[in-house]
PDB file of C-alpha atoms in Angstrom:
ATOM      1  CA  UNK N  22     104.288  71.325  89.207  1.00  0.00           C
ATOM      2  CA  UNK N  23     103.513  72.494  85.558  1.00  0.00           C
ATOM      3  CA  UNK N  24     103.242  75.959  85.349  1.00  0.00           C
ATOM      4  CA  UNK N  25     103.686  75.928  81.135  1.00  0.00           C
ATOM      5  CA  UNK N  26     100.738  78.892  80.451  1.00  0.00           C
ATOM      6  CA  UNK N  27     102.741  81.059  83.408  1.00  0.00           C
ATOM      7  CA  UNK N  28     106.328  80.283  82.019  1.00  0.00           C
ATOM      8  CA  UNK N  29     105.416  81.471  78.232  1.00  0.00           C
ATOM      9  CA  UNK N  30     103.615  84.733  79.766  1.00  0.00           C
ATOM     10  CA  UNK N  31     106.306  85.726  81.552  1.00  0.00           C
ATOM     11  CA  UNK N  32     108.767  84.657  79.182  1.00  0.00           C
ATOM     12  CA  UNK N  33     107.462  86.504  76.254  1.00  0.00           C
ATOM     13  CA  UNK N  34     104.308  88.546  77.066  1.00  0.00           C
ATOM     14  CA  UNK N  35     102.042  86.695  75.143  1.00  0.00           C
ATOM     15  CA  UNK N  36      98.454  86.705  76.386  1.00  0.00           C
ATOM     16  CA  UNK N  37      97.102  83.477  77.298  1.00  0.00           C
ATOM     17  CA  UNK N  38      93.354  84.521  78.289  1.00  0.00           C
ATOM     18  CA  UNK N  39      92.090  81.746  80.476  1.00  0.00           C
ATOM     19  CA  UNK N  40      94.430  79.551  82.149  1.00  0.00           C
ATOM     20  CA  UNK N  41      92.838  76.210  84.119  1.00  0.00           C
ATOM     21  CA  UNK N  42      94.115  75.289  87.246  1.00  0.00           C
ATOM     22  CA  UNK N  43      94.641  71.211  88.267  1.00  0.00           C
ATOM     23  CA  UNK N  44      91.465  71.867  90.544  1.00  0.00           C
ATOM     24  CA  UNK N  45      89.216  73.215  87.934  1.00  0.00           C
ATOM     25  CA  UNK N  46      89.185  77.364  88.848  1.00  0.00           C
ATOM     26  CA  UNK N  47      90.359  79.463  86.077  1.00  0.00           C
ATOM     27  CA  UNK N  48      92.218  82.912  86.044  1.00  0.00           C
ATOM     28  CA  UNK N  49      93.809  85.034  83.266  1.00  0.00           C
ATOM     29  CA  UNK N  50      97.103  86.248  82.664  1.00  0.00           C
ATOM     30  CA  UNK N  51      98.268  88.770  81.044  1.00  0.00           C
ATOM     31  CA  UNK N  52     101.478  90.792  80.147  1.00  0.00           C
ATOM     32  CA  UNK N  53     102.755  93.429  77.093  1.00  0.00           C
ATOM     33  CA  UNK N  54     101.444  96.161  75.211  1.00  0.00           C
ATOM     34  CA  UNK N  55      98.376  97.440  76.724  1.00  0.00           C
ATOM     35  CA  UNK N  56      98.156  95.593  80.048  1.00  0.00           C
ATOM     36  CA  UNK N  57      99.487  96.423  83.869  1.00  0.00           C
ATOM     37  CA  UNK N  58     103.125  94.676  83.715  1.00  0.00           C
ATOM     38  CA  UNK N  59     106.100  95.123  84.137  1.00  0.00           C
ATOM     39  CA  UNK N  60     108.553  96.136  82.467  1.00  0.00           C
ATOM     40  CA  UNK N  61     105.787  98.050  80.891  1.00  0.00           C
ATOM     41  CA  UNK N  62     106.186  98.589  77.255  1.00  0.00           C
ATOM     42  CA  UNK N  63     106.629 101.963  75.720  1.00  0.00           C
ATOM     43  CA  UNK N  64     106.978 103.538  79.390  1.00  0.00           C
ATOM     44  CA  UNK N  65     110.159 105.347  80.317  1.00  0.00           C
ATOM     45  CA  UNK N  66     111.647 105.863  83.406  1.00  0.00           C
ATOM     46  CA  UNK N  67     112.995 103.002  85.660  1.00  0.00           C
ATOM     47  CA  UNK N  68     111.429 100.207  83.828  1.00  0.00           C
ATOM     48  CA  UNK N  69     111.747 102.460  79.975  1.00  0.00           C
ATOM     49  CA  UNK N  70     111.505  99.379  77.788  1.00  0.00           C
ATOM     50  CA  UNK N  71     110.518  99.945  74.029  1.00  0.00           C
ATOM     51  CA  UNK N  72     107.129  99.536  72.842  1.00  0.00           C
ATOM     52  CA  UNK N  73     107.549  96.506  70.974  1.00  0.00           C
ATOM     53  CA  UNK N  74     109.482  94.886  74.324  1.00  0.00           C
ATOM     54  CA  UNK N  75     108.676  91.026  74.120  1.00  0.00           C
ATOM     55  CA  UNK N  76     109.895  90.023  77.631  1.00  0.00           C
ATOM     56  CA  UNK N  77     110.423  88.695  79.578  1.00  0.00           C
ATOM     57  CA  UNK N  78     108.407  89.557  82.424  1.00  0.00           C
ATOM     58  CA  UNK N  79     108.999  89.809  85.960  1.00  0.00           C
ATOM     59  CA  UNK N  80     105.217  91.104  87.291  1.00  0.00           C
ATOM     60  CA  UNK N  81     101.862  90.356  85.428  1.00  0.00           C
ATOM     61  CA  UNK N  82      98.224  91.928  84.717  1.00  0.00           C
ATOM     62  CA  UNK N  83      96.187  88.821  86.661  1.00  0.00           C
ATOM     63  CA  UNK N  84      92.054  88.281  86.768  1.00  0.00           C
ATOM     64  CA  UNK N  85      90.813  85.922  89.076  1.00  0.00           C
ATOM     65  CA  UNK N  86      87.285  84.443  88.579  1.00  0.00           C
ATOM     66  CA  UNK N  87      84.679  84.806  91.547  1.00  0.00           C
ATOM     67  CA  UNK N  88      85.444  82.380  94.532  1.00  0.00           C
ATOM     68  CA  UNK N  89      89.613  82.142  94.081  1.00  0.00           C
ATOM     69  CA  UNK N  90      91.375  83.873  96.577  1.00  0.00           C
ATOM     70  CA  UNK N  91      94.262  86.005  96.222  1.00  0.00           C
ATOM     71  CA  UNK N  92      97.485  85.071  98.028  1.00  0.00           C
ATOM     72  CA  UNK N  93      98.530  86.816 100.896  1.00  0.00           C
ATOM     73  CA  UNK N  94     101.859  88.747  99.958  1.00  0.00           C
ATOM     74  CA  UNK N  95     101.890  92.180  99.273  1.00  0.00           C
ATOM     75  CA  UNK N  96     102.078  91.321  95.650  1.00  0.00           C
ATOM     76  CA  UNK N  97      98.418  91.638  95.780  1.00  0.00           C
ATOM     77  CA  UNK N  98      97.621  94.842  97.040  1.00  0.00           C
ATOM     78  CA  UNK N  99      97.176  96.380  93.424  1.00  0.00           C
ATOM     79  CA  UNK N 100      93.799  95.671  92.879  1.00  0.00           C
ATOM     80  CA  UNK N 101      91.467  97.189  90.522  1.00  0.00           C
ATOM     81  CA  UNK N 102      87.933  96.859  90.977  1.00  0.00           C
ATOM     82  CA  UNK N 103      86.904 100.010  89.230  1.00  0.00           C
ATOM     83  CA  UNK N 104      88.061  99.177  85.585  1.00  0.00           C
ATOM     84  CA  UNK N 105      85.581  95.943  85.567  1.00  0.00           C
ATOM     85  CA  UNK N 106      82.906  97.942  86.568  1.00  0.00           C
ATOM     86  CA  UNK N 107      83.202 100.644  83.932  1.00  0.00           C
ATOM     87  CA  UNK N 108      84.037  97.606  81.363  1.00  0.00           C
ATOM     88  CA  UNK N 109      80.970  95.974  82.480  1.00  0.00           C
ATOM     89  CA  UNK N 110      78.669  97.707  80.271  1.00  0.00           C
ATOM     90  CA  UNK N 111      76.105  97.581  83.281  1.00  0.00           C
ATOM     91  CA  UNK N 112      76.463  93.673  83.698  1.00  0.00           C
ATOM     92  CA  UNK N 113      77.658  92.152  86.937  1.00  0.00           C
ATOM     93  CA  UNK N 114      81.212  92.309  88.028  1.00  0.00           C
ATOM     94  CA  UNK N 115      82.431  88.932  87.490  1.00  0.00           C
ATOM     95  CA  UNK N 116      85.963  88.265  89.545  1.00  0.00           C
ATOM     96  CA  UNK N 117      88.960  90.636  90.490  1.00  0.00           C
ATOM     97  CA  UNK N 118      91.480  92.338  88.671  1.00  0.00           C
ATOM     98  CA  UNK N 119      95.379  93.113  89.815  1.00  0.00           C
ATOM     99  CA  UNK N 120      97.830  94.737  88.188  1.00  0.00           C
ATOM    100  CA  UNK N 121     101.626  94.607  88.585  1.00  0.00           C
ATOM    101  CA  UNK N 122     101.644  90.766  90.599  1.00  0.00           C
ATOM    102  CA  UNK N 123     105.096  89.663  90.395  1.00  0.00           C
ATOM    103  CA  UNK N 124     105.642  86.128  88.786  1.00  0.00           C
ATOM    104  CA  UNK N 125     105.993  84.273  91.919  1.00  0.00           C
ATOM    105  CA  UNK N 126     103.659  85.171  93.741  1.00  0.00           C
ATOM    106  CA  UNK N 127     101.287  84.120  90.306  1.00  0.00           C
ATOM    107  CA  UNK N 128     103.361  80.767  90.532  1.00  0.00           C
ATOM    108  CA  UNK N 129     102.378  79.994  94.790  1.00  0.00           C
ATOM    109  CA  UNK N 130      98.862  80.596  93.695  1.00  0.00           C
ATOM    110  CA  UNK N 131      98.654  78.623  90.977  1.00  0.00           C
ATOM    111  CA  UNK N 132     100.728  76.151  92.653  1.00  0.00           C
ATOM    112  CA  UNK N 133      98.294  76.033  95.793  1.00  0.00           C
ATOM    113  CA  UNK N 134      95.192  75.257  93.196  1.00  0.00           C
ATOM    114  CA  UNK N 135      97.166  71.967  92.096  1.00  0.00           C
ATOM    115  CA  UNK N 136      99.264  73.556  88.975  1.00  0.00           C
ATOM    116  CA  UNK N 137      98.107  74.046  85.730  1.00  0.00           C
ATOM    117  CA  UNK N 138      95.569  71.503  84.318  1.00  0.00           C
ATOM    118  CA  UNK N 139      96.995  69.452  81.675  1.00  0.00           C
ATOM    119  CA  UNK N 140      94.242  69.582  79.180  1.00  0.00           C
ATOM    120  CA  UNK N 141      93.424  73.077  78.930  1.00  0.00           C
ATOM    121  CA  UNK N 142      90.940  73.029  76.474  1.00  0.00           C
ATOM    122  CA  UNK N 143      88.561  70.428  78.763  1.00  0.00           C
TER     123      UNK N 143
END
């Protein structure tokens, strides 16, 4: 099942914004400088990686839009629904936020929606 936008994430931290799944939901991925991964650059301690680090990868910052699910593994449990409300700027909170999902568990979910779409810009 493709999983290209996933692979090159976790692979080298690049931030692909939204990411269409086979069945038409979309979610967003993110890992590196400034976002809930890990290793996290420029931390020390157990995962100390430098702040330039360019991967790869092994747990991402994930959004998922209103009406997709999380999966069930623990994986999940860091979610983070004050930072979209004090982002909001007084708008609606649109979808969920977790930090620190490893790349698997990002791979079964995207995997359960169909994969990746192939056109991603449809």
């Amino acid at each position: 099942m493709r999983t290209d936008r996933l692979d090159t994430i976790a692979a080298t931290g690049q931030r692909a914004g939204l990411v269409r799944l086979a069945d038409g939901v979309q979610i967003a991925l993110a890992a590196g400088p400034g976002f809930e991964c890990l290793p996290c650059p420029g931390s020390t301690g157990r995962y100390g990686v430098p702040a330039d680090y360019q991967g790869p990868y092994t747990h991402l910052e994930v959004w998922l839009m209103d009406g997709v699910e999380p999966g069930d593994s623990d994986g999940w449990l860091e979610e983070d629904s004050w930072e979209l409300r004090l982002t909001s700027n007084g708008e609606p909170v649109q979808g969920r936020l977790f930090y620190t999902v490893p790349v698997e568990d990002v791979r079964q979910l995207i995997e359960e929606h169909g994969g990746e779409h192939p056109d991603q810009d449809a």
